[in-house]
PDB file of C-alpha atoms in Angstrom:
ATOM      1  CA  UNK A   1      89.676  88.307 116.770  1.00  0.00           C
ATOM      2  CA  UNK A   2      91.133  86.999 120.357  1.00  0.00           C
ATOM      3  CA  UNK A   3      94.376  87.581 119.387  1.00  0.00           C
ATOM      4  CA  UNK A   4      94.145  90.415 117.726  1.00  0.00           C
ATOM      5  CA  UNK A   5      95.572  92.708 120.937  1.00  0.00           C
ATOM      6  CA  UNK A   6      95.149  96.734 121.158  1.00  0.00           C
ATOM      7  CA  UNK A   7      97.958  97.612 123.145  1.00  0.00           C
ATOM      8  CA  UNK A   8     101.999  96.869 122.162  1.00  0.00           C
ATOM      9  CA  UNK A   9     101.648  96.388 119.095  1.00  0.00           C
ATOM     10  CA  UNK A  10     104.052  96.026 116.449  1.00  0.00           C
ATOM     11  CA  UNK A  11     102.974  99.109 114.824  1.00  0.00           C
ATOM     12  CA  UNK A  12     103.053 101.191 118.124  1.00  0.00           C
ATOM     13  CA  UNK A  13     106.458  99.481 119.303  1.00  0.00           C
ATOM     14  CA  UNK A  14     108.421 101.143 116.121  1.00  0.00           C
ATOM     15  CA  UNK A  15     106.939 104.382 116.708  1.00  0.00           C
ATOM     16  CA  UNK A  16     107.571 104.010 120.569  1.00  0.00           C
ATOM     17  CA  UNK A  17     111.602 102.969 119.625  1.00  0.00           C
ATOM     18  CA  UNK A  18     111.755 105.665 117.109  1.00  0.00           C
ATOM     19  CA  UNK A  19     110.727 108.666 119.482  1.00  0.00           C
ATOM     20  CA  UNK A  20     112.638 107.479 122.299  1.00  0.00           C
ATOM     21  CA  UNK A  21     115.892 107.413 120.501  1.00  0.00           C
ATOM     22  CA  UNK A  22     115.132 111.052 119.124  1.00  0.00           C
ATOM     23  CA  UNK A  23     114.999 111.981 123.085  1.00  0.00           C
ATOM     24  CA  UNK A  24     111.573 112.167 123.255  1.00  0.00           C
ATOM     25  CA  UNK A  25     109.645 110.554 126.851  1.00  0.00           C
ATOM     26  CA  UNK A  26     106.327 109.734 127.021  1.00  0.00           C
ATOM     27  CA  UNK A  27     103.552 107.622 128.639  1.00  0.00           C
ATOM     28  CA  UNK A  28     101.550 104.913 127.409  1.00  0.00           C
ATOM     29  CA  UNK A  29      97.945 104.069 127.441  1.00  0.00           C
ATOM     30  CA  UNK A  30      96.855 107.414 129.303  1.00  0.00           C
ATOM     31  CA  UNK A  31      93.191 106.267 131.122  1.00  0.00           C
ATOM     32  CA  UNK A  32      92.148 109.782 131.763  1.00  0.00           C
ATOM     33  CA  UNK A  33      92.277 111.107 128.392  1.00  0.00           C
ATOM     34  CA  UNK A  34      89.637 110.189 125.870  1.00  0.00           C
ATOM     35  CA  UNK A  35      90.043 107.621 123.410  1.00  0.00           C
ATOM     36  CA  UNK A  36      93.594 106.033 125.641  1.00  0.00           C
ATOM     37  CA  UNK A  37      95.663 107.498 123.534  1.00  0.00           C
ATOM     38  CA  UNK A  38      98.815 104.992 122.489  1.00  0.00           C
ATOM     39  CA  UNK A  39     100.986 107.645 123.468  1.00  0.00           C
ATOM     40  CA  UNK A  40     100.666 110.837 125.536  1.00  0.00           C
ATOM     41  CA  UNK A  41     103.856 113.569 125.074  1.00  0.00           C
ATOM     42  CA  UNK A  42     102.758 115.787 128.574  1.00  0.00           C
ATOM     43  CA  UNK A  43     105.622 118.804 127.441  1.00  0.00           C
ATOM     44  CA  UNK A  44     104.695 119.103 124.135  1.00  0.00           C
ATOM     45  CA  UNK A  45     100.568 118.658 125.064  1.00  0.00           C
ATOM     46  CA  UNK A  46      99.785 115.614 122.659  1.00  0.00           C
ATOM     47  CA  UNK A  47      98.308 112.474 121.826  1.00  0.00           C
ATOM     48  CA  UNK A  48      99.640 110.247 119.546  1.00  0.00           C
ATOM     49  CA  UNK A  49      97.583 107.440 118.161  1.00  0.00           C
ATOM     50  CA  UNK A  50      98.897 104.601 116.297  1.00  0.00           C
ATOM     51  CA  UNK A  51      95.921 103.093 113.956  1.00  0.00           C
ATOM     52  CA  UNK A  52      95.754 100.278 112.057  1.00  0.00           C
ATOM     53  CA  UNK A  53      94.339 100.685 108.891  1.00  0.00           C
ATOM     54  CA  UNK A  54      91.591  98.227 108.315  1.00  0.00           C
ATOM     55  CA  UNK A  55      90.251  98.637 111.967  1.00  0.00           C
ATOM     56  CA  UNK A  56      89.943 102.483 111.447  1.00  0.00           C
ATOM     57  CA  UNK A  57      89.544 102.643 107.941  1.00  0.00           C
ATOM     58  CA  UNK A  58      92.178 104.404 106.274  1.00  0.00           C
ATOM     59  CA  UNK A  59      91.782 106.734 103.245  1.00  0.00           C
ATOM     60  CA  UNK A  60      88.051 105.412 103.063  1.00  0.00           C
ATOM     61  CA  UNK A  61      85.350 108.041 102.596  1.00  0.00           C
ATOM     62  CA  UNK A  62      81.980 108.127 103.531  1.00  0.00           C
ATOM     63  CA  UNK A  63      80.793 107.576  99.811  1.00  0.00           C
ATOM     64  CA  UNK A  64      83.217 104.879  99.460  1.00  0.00           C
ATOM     65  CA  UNK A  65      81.655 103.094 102.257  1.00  0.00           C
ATOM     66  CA  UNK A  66      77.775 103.136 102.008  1.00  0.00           C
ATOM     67  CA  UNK A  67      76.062  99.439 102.542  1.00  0.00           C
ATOM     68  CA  UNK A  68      72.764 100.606 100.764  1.00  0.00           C
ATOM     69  CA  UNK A  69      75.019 101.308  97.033  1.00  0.00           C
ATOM     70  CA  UNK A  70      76.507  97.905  97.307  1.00  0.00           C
ATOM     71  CA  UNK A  71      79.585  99.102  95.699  1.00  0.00           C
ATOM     72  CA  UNK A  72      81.638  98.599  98.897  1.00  0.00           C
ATOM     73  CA  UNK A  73      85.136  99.047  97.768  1.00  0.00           C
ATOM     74  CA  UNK A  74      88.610  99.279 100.253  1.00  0.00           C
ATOM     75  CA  UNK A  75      91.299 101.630  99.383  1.00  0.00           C
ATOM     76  CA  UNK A  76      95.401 100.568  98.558  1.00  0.00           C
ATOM     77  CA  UNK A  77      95.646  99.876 102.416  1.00  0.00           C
ATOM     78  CA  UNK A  78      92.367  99.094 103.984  1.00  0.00           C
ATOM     79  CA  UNK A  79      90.269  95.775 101.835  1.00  0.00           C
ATOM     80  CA  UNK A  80      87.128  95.275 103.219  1.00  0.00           C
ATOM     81  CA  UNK A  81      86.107  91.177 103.179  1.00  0.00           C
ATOM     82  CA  UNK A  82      84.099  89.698 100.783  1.00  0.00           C
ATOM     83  CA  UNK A  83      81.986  88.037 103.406  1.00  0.00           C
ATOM     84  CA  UNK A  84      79.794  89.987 105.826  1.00  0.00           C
ATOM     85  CA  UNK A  85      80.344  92.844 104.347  1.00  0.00           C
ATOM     86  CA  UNK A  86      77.376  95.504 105.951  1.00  0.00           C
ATOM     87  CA  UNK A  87      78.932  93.899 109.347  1.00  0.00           C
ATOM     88  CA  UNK A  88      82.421  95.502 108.703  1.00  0.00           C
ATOM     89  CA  UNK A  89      81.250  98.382 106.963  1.00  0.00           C
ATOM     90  CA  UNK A  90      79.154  99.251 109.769  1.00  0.00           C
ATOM     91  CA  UNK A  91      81.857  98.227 112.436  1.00  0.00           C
ATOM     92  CA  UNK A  92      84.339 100.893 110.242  1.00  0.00           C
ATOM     93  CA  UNK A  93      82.224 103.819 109.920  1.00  0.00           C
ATOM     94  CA  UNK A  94      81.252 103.150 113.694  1.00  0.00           C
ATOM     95  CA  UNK A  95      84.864 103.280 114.274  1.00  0.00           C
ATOM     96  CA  UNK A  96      85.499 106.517 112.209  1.00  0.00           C
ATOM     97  CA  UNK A  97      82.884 107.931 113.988  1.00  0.00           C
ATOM     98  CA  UNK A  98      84.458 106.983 117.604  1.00  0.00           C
ATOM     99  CA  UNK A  99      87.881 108.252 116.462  1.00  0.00           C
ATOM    100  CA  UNK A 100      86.368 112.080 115.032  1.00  0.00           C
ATOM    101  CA  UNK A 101      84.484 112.361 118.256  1.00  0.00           C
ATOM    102  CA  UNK A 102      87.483 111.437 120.770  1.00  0.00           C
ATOM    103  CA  UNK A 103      89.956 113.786 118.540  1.00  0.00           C
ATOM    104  CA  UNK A 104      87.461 116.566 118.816  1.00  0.00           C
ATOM    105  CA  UNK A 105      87.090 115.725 122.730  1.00  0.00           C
ATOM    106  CA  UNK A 106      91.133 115.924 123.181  1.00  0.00           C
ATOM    107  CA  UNK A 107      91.203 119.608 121.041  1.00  0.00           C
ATOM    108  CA  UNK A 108      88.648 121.102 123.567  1.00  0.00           C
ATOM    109  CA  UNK A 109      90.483 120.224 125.879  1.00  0.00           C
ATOM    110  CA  UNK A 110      93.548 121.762 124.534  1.00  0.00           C
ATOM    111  CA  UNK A 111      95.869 118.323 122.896  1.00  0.00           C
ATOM    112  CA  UNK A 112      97.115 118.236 119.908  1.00  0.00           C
ATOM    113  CA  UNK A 113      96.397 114.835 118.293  1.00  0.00           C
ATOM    114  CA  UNK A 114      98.403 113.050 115.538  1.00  0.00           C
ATOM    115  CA  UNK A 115      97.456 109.517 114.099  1.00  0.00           C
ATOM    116  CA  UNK A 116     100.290 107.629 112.704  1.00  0.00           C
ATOM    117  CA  UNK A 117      99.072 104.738 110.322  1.00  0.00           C
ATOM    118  CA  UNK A 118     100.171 101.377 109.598  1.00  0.00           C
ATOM    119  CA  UNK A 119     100.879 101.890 106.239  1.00  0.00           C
ATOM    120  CA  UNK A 120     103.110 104.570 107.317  1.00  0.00           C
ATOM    121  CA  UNK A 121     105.402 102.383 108.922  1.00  0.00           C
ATOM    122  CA  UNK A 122     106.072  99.845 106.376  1.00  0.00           C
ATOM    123  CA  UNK A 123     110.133  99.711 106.058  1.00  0.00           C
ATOM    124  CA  UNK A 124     110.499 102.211 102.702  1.00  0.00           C
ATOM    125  CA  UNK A 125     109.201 104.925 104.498  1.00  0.00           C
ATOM    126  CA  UNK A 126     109.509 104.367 108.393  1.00  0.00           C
ATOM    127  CA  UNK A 127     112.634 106.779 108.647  1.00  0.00           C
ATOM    128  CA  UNK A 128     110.558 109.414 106.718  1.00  0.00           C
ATOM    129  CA  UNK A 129     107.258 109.042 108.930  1.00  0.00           C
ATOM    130  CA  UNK A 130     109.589 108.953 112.617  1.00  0.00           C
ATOM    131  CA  UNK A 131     111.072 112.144 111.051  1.00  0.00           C
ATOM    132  CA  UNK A 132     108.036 113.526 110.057  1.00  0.00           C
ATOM    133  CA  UNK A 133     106.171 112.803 113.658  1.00  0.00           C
ATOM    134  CA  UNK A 134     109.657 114.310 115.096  1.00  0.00           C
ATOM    135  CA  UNK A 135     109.702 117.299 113.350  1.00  0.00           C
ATOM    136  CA  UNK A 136     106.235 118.077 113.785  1.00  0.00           C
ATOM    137  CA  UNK A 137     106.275 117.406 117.873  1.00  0.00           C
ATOM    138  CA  UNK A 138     109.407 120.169 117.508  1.00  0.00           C
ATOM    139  CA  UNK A 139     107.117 122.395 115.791  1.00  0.00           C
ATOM    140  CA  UNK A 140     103.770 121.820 118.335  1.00  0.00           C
ATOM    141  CA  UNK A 141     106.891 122.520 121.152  1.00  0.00           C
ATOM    142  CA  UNK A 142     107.625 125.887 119.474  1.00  0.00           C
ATOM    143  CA  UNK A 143     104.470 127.078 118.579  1.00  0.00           C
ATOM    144  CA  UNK A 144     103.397 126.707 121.841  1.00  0.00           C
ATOM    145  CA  UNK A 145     106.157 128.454 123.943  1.00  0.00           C
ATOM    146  CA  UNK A 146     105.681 131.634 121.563  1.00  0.00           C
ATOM    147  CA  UNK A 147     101.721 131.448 122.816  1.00  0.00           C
ATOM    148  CA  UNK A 148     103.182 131.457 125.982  1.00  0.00           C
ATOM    149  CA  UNK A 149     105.845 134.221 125.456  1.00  0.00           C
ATOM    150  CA  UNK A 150     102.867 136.457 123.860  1.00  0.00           C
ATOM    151  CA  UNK A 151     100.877 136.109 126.943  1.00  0.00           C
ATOM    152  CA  UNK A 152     104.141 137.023 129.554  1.00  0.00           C
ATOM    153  CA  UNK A 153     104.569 140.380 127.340  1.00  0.00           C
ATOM    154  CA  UNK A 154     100.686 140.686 127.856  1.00  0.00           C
ATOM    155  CA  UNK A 155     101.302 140.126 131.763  1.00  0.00           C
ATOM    156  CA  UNK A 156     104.433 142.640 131.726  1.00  0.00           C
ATOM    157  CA  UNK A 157     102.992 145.069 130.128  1.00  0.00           C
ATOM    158  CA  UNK A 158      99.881 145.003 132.298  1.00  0.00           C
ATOM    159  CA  UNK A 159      97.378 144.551 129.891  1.00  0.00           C
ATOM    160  CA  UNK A 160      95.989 141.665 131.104  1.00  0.00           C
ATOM    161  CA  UNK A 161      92.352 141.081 130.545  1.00  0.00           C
ATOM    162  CA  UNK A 162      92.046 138.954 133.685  1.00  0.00           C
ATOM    163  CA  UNK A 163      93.006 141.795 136.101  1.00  0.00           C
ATOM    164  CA  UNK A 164      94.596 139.095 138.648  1.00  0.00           C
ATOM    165  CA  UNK A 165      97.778 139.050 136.443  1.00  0.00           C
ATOM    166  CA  UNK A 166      96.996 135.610 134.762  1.00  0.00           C
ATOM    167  CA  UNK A 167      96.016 134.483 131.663  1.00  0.00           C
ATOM    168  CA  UNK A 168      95.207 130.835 130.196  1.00  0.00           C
ATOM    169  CA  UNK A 169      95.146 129.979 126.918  1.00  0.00           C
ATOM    170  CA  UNK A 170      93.470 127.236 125.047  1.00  0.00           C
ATOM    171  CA  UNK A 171      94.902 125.816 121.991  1.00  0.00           C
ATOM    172  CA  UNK A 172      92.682 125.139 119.174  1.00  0.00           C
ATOM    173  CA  UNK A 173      93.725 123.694 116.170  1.00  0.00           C
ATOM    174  CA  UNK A 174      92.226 124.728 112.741  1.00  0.00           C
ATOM    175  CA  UNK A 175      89.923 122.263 111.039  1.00  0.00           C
ATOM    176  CA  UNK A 176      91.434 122.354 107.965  1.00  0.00           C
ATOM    177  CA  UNK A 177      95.106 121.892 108.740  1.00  0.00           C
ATOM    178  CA  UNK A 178      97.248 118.676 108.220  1.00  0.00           C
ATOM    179  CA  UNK A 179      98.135 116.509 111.424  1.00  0.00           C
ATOM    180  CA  UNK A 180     101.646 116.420 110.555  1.00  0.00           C
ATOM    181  CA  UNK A 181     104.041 119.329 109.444  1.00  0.00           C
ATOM    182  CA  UNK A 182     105.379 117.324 106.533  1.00  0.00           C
ATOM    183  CA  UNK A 183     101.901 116.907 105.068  1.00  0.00           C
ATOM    184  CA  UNK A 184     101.981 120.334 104.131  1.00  0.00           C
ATOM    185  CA  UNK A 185     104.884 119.402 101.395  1.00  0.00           C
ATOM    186  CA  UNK A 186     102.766 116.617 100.156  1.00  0.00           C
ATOM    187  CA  UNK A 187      99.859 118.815  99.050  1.00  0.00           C
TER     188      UNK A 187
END
């Protein structure tokens, strides 16, 4: 478990390399922010965290992980050991649990936050996941200068509810909605 390192990864190097050729800047590690996020895109207000899938448990649920069934079983991309088992079952949910709570921290405070997985960058579909993550930055970028627009015809027109000529706005994302924009085709 010594070696096993949490920052430059492989994982996160390939997604780093992929944004910065699509013009994108960014800064790493951001200690201020909860959870560190791998990446933090200041312009476009995210946080972009690249997971590996055992350690944060990808496409497990919360039935398919309960110690007291004894019918542990690991998806296509994350296999939970044989040995020790209620150890990393525990040490996953806990995980899970850390992750939700950090995401939900960043929202309030108005990020957007995408997690790229592992699986997602395995060479077939790289190209298609950089895109994806591209795309989807583009469309946070947008999104949020037409907020902004709304609010400087609100100031124009005087019909501000602040009275001092300024108004802030706090992005919340819905619940429900993909992280990426190209999930939405997938559904």
């Amino acid at each position: 478990m010594a070696s096993i390192h949490s920052k430059d990864t492989n994982q996160e190097l390939i997604v780093r390399r992929g944004l910065w050729k699509r013009g994108f800047r960014y800064r790493l590690n951001h200690k201020r922010l909860p959870g560190h996020p791998d990446l933090v895109l200041r312009k476009y207000r995210t946080c972009i965290f690249v997971n590996g899938c055992f350690w944060h448990g990808h496409k497990l649920t919360e039935s398919t992980i309960q110690v007291s069934s004894f019918k542990i079983q690991g998806s296509e991309c994350c296999k939970i050991p044989a040995t020790n088992r209620e150890f990393w079952v525990a040490k996953i949910r806990r995980n899970k649990e850390r992750d939700r709570e950090e995401q939900k921290q960043l929202a309030a405070m108005g990020w957007h936050c995408i997690t790229v997985w592992e699986c997602e960058l395995k060479p077939k579909v790289r190209e298609q996941t950089l895109e994806s993550l591209a795309f989807t930055l583009n469309h946070i970028w947008l999104q949020d200068r037409r907020k902004m627009s709304d609010v400087g015809c609100l100031m124009a027109d005087g019909n501000s509810s602040t009275g001092s000529g300024t108004t802030k706005t706090v992005y919340s994302p819905p619940e429900d909605a993909p992280m990426m924009a190209a999930e939405e085709e997938k559904m």
